[in-house]
Every structure is written in structure tokens, then in C-alpha cells.
Coordinates of C-alpha atoms in Angstrom, one line a residue:
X1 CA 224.3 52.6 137.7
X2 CA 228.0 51.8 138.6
X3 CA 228.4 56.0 138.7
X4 CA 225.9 55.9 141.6
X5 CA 227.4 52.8 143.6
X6 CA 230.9 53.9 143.5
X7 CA 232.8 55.7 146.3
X8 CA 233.7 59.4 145.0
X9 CA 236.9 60.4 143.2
X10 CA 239.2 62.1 145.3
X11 CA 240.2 65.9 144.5
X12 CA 243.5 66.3 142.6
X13 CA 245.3 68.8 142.3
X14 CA 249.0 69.4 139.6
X15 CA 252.0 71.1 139.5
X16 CA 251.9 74.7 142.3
X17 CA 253.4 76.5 139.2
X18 CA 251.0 76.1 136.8
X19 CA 247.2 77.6 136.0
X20 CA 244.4 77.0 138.6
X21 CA 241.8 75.7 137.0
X22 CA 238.4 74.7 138.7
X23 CA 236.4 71.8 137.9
X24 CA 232.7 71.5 138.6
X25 CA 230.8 68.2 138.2
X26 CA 227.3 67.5 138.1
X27 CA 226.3 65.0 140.0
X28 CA 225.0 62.6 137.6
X29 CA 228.6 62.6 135.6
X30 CA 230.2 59.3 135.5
X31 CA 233.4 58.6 137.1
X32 CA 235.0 57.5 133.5
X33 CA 234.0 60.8 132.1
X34 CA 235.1 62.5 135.3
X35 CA 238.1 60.9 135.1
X36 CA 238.8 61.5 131.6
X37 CA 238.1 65.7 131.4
X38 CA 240.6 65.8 134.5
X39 CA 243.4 63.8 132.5
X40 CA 242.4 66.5 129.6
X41 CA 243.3 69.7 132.1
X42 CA 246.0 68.3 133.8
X43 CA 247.3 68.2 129.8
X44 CA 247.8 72.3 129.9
X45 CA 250.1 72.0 132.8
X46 CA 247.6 73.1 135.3
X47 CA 246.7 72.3 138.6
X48 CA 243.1 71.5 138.9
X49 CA 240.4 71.9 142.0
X50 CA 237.5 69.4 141.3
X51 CA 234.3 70.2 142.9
X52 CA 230.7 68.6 143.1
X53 CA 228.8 71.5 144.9
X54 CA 228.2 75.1 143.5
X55 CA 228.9 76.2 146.8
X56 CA 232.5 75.0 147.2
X57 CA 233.0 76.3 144.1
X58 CA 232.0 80.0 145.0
X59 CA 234.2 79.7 148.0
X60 CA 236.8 78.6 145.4
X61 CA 236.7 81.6 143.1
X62 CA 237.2 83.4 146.2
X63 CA 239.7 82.0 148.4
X64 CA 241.6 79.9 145.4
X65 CA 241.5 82.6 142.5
X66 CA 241.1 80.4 139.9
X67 CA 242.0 81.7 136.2
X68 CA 239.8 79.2 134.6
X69 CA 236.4 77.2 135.3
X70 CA 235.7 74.0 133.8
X71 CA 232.0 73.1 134.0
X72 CA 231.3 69.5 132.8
X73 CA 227.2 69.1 132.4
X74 CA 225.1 71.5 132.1
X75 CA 221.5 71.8 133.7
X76 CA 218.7 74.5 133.6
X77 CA 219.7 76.5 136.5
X78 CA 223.3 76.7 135.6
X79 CA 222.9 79.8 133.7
X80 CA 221.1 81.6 136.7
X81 CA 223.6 80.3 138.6
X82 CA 226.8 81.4 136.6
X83 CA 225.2 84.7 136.4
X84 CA 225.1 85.3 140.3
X85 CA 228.6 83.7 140.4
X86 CA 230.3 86.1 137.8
X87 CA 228.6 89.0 139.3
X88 CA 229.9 87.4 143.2
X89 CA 233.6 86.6 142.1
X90 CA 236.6 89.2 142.8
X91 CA 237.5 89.5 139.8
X92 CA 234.3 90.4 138.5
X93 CA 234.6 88.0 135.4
X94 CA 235.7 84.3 135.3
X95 CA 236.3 82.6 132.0
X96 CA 234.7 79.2 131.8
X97 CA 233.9 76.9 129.4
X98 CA 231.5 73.8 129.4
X99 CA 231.6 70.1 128.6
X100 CA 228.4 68.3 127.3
X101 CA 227.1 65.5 129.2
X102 CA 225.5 63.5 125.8
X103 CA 221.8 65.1 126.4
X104 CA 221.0 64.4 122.8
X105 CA 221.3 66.5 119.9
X106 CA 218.6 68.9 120.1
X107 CA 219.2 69.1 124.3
X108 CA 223.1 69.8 123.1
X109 CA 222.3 72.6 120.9
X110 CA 220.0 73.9 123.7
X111 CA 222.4 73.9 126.0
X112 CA 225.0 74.9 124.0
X113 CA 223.1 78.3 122.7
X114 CA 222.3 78.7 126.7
X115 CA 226.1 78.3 127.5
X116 CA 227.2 80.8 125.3
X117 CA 224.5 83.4 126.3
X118 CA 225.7 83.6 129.7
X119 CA 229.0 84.2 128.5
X120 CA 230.6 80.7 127.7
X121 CA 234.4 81.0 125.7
X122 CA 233.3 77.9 124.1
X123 CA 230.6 74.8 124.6
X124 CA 232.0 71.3 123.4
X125 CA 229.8 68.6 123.0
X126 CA 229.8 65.1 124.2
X127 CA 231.7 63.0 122.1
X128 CA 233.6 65.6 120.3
X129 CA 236.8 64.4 121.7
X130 CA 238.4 66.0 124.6
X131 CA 241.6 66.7 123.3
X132 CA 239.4 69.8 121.5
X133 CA 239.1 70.3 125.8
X134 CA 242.5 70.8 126.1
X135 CA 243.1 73.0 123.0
X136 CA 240.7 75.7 124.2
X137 CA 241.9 75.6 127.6
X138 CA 245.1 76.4 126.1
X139 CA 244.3 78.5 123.8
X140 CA 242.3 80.6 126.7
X141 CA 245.2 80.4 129.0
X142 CA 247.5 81.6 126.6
X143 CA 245.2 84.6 125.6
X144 CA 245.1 85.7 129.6
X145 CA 248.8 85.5 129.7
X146 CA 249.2 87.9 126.8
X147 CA 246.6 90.2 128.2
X148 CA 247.5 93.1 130.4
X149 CA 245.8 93.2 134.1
X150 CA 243.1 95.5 134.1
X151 CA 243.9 98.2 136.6
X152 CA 241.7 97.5 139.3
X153 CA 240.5 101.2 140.3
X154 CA 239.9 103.8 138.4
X155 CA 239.8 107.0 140.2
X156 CA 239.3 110.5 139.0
X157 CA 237.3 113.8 140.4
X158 CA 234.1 113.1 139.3
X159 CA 234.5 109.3 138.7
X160 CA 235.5 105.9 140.7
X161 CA 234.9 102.7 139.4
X162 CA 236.3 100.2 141.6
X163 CA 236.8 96.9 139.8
X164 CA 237.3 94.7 143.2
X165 CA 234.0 95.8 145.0
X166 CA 232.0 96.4 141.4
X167 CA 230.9 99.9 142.4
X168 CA 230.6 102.9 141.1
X169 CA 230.5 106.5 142.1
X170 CA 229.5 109.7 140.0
X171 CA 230.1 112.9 141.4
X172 CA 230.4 111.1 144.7
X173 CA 227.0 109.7 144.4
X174 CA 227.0 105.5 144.0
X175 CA 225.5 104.2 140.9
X176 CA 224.1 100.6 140.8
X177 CA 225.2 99.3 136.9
X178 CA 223.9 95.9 135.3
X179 CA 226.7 93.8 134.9
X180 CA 227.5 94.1 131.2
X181 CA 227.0 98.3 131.5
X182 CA 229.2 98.1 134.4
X183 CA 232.4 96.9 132.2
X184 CA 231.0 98.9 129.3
X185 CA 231.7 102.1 131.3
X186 CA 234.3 100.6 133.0
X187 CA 236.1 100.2 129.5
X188 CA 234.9 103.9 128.2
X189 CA 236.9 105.2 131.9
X190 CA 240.2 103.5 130.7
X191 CA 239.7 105.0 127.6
X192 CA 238.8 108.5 127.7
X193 CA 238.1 110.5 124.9
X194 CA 238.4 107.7 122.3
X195 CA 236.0 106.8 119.7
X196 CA 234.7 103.3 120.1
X197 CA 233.5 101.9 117.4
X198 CA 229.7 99.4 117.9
X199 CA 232.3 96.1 116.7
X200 CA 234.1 97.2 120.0
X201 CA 231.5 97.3 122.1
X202 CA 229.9 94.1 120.9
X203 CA 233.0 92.4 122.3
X204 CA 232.6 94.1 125.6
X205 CA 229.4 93.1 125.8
X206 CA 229.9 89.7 124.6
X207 CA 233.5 88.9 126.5
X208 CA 235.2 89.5 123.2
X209 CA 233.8 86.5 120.9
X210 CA 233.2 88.5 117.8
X211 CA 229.5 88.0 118.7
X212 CA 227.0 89.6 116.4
X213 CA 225.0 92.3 118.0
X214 CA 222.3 93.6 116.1
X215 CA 222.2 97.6 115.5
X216 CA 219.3 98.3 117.6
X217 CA 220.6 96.2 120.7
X218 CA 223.5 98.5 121.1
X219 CA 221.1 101.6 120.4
X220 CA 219.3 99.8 123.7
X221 CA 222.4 99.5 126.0
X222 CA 223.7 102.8 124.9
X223 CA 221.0 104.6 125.6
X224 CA 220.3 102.6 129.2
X225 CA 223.6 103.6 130.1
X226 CA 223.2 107.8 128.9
X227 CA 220.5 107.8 130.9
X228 CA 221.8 105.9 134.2
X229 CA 224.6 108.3 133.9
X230 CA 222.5 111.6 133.2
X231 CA 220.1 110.8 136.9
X232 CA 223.8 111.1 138.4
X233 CA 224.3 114.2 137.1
X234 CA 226.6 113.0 134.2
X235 CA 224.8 114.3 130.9
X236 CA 226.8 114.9 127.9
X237 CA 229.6 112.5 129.5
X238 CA 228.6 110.0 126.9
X239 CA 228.8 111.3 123.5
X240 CA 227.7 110.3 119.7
X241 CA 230.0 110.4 116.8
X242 CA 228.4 109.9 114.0
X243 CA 229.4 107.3 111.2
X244 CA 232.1 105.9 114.0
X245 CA 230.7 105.0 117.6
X246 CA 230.7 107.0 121.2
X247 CA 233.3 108.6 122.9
X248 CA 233.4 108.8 126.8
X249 CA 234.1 112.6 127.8
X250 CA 234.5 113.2 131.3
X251 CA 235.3 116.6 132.5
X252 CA 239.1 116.9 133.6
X253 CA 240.4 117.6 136.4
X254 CA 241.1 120.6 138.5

């Protein structure tokens, strides 16, 4: 009751040097809770961007950039939501992570399998103790840091992929790619001609978790992806090998 009397926390933000991270609140959070994940972000050194509406925060992973998103309660729609987000933002995919918000055990573990479906880097239940917040925050901070940017357009002869817009053209003809396929063959196009193996595609898929994907799933997105690529005229582009995984085989140039 006292959450829904009292006047709402103020936006904070940290230190202009360090990580933007973006908060998002629902509603029903208490302030002491609210209060309490903040105080665990501000811990990595980062300035944080609290927000209460889904639709500040899409104008936020627009106009702000943010490098990490916070999500503290979790609801039915959120998945949907995220989903449309990821696909919306600039930068095609934005890490986030979610904090429970004590929906009991079996509604945790719910939620929790539903957070990491839609691409979660980790789901921490209420109670567990935020300082296991700040610890993954940090620990997925650190791991963006040490990664090298992605370029954002890859442009060949018979291939663009632009990684802003999240197009694709094939022998100058546009393609319209699900969102996992479209960083699948956005990864095969930065590595041409390399054998990649199904354990590496299971972390393209999955955002690189080390998720389990079962043989015939892969077999599934594979073969969606051959044939999206072969009504562009692109047959053979994506090849078998045998044993090892696929190799991407573009024709050069010139």
C-alpha cells in the first residue's frame, strides 16, 4: 500500500564516464526495492536512466544508446514486448537482464524459463541478493568491453547486410530475415568460407549462453535459411560439411 501512496522516485542518473545502463520498473515495484536495484547499478560505476513506461524506454535505446537494460519485474507481455524492442533498437541487439519481483516459486521459475527464451543474459530471483545484480552487470559489461564492434555493413557484389537498418539484399533484391536468421547469416557474411560448427551456431542463435540446441532444431533453422536464400537466387551459397557444420560460400568478386 505505502508503494501506491508515495510520490515517485525521481530519475538518477551517475558518473558521464561510465556505462549507460537503463532501468525499467513495473509499476507495482516498491519504492525500497526500486531503490535498492538502483544502489546495486550505480555499484558498476554506471550511470543509470530509470524508467516506468515501455515507451520511454524505446525512445531511450534510441536516442540514449544504452549498453545495458535492467528489467526489474516481469509480466506476461514482457516477452512480446522485448521481442519488438530488440528487433526496433539500432543496434539490433540489447543485452538485458531481469530482476524477480517475489511472484512465488513456481511463477519465478515461469518467468525465469520465459526470460531466458527471449534472450535474457541471466534471470535473478527475488531474494537472491542483489549484490549477485551487480556481479552480472559487471561481468556483462566487462564481456562488451573485450568484444570487438561488429562492423556495421557488410557490403559485397552480390551481398549487403546492413546491421543499422536490419536489411538485407541478395543480388540486389531485399530479403526479409527472422531475427535470429538475420544474425545467423549476418555471422556466416563476416566469416566467409569458414566451417561453423552446430556448438557455434547454437550461441548465435542463443546470444552466446552455451544453450543446448537440440540436432533437429538447427536442421530446422538451417534449412529455413537455404531456402530463404535459394528464392533470391542464392542456391549453393550455403553449404554442408559433413561431420563439422556449414560453410557460407559466396561467389567473389569481379
Amino acid at each position: 500500500m505505502l508503494a501506491q501512496t508515495r510520490a515517485p522516485l525521481p530519475i538518477r542518473t551517475e558518473s558521464p564516464q561510465g556505462p549507460r545502463i537503463l532501468l525499467l520498473v513495473n509499476a507495482r515495484t516498491n519504492g525500497k526495492t526500486i531503490v535498492s536495484v538502483e544502489m546495486a547499478l550505480e555499484r558498476t560505476g554506471g550511470r543509470v536512466m530509470r524508467v516506468t513506461e515501455r515507451a520511454e524506454a524505446e525512445q531511450l535505446v534510441r536516442r540514449w544508446d544504452p549498453e545495458v537494460m535492467v528489467l526489474l519485474g516481469w509480466s506476461t507481455t514482457t516477452g512480446d514486448w522485448l521481442r519488438h524492442l530488440q528487433f526496433a533498437s539500432r543496434q539490433g541487439e540489447l543485452p538485458f537482464l531481469v530482476v524477480g519481483n517475489s511472484a512465488g516459486e513456481d511463477r519465478e521459475e515461469t518467468n525465469a524459463v520465459a526470460a531466458l527464451e527471449v534472450g535474457a543474459q541471466a534471470y535473478i530471483p527475488a531474494g537472491m541478493g542483489l549484490g549477485i545484480l551487480t556481479a552480472q552487470v559487471c561481468g556483462l559489461l566487462k564481456k562488451l568491453r573485450t568484444q570487438a564492434p561488429a562492423p556495421r555493413l557488410v557490403q559485397e557484389e552480390n551481398l549487403c547486410i546492413d546491421l543499422v537498418s536490419l536489411r538485407v539484399w541478395i543480388l540486389g533484391q531485399e530479403i526479409h530475415l527472422p531475427r535470429r536468421l538475420f544474425y545467423l547469416l549476418y555471422y556466416f557474411a563476416t566469416h566467409p568460407d569458414e566451417v561453423v560448427s552446430n556448438e557455434q551456431i547454437a550461441d548465435i542463435l542463443w546470444g552466446g549462453k552455451g544453450t543446448y540446441l537440440a540436432p533437429n532444431t538447427l536442421v530446422v533453422k538451417i534449412y529455413r535459411l537455404r531456402k530463404i536464400l535459394e528464392s533470391a537466387g542464392a542456391k549453393g551459397w550455403l553449404e554442408t560439411v559433413h561431420s563439422f557444420g556449414y560453410r557460407f560460400s559466396p561467389p567473389k568478386n569481379g
